[in-house]
PDB file of C-alpha atoms in Angstrom:
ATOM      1  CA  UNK A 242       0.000   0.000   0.000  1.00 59.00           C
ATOM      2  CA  UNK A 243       1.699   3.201  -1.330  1.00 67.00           C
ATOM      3  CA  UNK A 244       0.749   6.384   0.585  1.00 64.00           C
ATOM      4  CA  UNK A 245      -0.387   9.402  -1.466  1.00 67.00           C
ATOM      5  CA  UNK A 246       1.660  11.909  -0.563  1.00 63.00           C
ATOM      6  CA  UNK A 247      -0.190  14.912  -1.396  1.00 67.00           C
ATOM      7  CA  UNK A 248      -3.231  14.101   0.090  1.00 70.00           C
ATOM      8  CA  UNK A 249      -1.387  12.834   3.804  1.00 69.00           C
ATOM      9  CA  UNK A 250      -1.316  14.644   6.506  1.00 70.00           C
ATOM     10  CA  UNK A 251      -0.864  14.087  10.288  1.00 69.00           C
ATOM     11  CA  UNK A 252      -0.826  15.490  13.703  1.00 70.00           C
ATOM     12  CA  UNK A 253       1.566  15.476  16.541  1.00 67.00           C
ATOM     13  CA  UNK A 254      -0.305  15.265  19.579  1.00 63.00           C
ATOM     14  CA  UNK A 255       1.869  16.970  22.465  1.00 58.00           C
ATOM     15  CA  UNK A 256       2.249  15.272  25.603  1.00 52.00           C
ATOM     16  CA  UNK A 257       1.838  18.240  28.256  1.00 48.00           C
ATOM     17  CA  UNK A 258      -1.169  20.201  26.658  1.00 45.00           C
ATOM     18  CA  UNK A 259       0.338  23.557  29.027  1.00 46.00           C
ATOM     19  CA  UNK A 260       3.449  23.331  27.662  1.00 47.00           C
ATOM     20  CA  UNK A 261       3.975  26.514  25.076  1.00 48.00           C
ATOM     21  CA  UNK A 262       7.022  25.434  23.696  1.00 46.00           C
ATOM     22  CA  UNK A 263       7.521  24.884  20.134  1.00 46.00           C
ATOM     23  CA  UNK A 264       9.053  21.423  20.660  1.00 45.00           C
ATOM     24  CA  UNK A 265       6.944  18.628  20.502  1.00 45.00           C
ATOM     25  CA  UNK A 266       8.173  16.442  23.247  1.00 43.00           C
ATOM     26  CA  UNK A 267      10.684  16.690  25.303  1.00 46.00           C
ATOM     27  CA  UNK A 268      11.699  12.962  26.744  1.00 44.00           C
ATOM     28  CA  UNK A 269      13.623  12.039  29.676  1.00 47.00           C
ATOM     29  CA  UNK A 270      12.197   9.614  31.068  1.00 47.00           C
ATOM     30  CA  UNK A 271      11.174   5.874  29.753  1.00 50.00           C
ATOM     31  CA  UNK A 272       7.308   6.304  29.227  1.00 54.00           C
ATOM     32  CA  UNK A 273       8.467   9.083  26.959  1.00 52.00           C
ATOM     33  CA  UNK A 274      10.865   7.904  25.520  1.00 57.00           C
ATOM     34  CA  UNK A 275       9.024   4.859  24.163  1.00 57.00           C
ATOM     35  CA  UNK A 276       6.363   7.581  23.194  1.00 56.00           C
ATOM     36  CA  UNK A 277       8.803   9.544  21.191  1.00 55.00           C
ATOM     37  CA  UNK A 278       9.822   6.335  19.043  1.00 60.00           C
ATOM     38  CA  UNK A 279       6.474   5.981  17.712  1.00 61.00           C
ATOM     39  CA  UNK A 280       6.353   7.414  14.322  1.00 57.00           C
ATOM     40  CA  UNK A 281       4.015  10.155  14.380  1.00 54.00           C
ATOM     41  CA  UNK A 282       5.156  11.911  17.119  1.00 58.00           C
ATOM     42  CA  UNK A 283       8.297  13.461  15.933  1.00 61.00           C
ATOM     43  CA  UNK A 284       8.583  16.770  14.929  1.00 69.00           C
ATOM     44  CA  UNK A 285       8.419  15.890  11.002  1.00 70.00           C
ATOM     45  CA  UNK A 286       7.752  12.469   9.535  1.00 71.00           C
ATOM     46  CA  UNK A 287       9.920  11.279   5.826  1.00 74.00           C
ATOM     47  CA  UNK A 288       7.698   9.615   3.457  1.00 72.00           C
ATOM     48  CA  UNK A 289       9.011   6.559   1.202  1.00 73.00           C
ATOM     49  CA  UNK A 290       9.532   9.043  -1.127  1.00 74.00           C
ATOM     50  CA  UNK A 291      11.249  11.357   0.461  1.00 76.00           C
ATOM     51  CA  UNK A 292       9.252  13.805   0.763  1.00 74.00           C
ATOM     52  CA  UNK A 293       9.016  15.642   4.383  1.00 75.00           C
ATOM     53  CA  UNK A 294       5.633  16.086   6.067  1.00 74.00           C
ATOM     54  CA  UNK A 295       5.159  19.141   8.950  1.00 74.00           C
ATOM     55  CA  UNK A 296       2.242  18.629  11.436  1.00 75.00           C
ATOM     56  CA  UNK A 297      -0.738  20.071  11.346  1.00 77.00           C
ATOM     57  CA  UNK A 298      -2.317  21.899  14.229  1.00 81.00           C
ATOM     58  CA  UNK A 299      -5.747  20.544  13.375  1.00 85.00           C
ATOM     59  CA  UNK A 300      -6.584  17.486  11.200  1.00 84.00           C
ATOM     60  CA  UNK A 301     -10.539  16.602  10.067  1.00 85.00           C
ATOM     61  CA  UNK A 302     -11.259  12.622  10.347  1.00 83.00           C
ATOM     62  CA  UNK A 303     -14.339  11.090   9.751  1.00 86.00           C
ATOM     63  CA  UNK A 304     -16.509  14.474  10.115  1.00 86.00           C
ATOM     64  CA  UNK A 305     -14.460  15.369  13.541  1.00 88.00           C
ATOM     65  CA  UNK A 306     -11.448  17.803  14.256  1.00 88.00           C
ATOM     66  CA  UNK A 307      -8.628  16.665  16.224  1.00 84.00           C
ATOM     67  CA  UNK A 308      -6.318  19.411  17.528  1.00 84.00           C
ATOM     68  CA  UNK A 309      -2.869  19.030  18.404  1.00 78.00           C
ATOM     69  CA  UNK A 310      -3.632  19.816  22.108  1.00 79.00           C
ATOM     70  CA  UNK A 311      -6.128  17.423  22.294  1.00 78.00           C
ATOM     71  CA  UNK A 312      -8.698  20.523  22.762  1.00 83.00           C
ATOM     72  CA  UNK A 313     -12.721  20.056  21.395  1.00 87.00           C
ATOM     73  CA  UNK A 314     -12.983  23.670  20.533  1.00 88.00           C
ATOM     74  CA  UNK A 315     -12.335  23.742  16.699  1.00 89.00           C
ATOM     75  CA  UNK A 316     -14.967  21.129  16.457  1.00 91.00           C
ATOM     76  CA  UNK A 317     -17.583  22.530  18.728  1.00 91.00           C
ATOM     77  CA  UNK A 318     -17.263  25.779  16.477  1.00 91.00           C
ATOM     78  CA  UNK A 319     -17.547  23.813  13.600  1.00 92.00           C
ATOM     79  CA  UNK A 320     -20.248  21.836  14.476  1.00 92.00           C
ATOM     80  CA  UNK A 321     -22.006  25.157  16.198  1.00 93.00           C
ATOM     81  CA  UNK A 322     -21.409  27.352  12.973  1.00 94.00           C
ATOM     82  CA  UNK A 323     -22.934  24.225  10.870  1.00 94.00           C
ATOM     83  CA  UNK A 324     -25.987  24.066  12.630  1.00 94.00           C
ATOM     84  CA  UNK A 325     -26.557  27.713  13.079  1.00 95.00           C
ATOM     85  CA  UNK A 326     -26.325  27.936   9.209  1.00 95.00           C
ATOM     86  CA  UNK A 327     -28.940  25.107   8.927  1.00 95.00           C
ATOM     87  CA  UNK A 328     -31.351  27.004  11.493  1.00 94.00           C
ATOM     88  CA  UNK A 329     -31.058  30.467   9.910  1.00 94.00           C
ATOM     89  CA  UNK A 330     -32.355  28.218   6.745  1.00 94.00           C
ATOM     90  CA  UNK A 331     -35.034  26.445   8.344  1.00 93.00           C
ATOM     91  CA  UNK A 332     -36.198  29.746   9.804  1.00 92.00           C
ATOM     92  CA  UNK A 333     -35.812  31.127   6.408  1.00 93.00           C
ATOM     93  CA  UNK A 334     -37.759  29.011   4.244  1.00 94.00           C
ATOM     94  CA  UNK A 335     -41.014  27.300   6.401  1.00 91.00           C
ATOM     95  CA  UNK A 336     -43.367  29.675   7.290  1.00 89.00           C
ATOM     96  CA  UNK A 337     -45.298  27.065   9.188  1.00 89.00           C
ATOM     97  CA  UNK A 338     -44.294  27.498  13.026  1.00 90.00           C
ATOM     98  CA  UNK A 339     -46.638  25.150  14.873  1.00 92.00           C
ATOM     99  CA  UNK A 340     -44.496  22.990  17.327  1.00 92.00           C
ATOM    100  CA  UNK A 341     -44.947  20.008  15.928  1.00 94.00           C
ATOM    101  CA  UNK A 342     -43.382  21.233  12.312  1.00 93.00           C
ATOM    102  CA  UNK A 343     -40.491  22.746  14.354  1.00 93.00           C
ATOM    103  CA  UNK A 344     -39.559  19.728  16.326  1.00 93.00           C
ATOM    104  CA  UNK A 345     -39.633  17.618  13.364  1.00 94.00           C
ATOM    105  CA  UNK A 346     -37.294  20.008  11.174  1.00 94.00           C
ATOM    106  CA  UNK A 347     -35.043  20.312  14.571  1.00 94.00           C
ATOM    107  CA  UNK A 348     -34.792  16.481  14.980  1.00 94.00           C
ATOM    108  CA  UNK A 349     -34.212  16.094  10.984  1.00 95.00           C
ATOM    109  CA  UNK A 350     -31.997  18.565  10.021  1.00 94.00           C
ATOM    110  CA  UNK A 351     -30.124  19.917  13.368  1.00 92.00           C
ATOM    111  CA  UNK A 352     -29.772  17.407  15.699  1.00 92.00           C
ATOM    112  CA  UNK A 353     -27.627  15.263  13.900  1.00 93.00           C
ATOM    113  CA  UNK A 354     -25.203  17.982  13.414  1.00 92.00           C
ATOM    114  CA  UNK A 355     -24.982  18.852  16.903  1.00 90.00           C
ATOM    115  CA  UNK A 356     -24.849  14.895  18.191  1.00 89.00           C
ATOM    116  CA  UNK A 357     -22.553  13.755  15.486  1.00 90.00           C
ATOM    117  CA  UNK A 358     -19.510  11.473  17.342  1.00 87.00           C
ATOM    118  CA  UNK A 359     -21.133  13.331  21.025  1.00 84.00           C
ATOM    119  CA  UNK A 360     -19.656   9.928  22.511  1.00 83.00           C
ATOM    120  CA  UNK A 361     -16.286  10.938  21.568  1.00 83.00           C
ATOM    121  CA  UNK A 362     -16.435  14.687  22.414  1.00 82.00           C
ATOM    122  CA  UNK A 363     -18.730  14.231  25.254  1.00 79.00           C
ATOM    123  CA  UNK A 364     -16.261  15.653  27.758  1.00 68.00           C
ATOM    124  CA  UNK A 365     -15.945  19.470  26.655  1.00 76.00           C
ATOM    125  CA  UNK A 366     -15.929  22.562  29.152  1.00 85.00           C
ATOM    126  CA  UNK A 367     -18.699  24.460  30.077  1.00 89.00           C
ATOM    127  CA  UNK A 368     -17.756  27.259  27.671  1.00 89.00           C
ATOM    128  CA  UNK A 369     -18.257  24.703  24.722  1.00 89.00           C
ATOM    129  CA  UNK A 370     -21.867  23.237  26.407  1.00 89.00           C
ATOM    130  CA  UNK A 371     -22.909  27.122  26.327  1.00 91.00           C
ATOM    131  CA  UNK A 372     -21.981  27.557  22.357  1.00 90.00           C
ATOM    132  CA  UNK A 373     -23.741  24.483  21.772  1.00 90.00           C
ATOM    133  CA  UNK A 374     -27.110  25.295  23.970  1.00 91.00           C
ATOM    134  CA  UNK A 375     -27.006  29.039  22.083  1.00 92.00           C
ATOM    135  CA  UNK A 376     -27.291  27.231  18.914  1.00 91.00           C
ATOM    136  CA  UNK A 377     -30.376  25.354  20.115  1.00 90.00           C
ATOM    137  CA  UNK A 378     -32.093  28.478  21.705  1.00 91.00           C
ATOM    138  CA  UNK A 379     -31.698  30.709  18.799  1.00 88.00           C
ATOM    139  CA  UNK A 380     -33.826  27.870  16.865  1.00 88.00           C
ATOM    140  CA  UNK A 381     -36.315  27.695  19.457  1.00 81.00           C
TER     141      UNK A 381
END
């Protein structure tokens, strides 16, 4: 299986989420060292081909984006600004408000945006739950 190159990217996870530091990882001790031998946590990783691949700070995967700090935000904002665009076109186009209309279009159309992967992401701060809960009151 040949990797295509232009198309690959990957993320460097850093072990000590407060640490500012431009390095990646610092080791000294055995747990991170054996961490730092793994391939995708240096600094840069060399394809076959030679060709050198940086990290990126945020990486989409299946509908969800990982950051490099191991942070939900980018994909609460995603998933907020998604859904907000979705509401401003329900309220846009129906002109029929009854609840019953309402609930359906928010089940259909919004709540799998806002649920997608929740198992995953389940775990965010309170700032996050509030973005996500401002979303659902502006459609309601």
């Amino acid at each position: 299986m040949k990797i295509h190159e232009g198309k690959f990217e990957f993320m460097s996870y850093r072990l000590n989420p407060t640490d500012n530091s431009s390095d990646t990882i610092s080791c000294t001790s055995g747990d991170l060292r054996q961490l730092w031998e793994l391939p995708f946590t240096q600094p840069y990783y060399e394809t076959p081909g030679g060709e050198v691949l940086v990290p990126s700070p945020i990486v989409k995967d299946l509908g969800i984006y990982l950051s490099a700090d191991g942070s939900w935000r980018v994909h609460i904002g995603q998933m907020a600004k998604s859904a907000t665009t979705v509401a401003n076109w329900v309220l846009s186009a129906f002109r029929n408000r009854s609840p019953d209309v309402m609930i359906m279009l928010y089940k259909t159309l919004m709540r799998p945006l806002l649920e997608y992967c929740c198992l995953v992401w389940s775990s965010v701060s309170k700032g996050e739950i509030a973005q996500l809960e401002q979303v659902q009151r502006n459609f309601t």
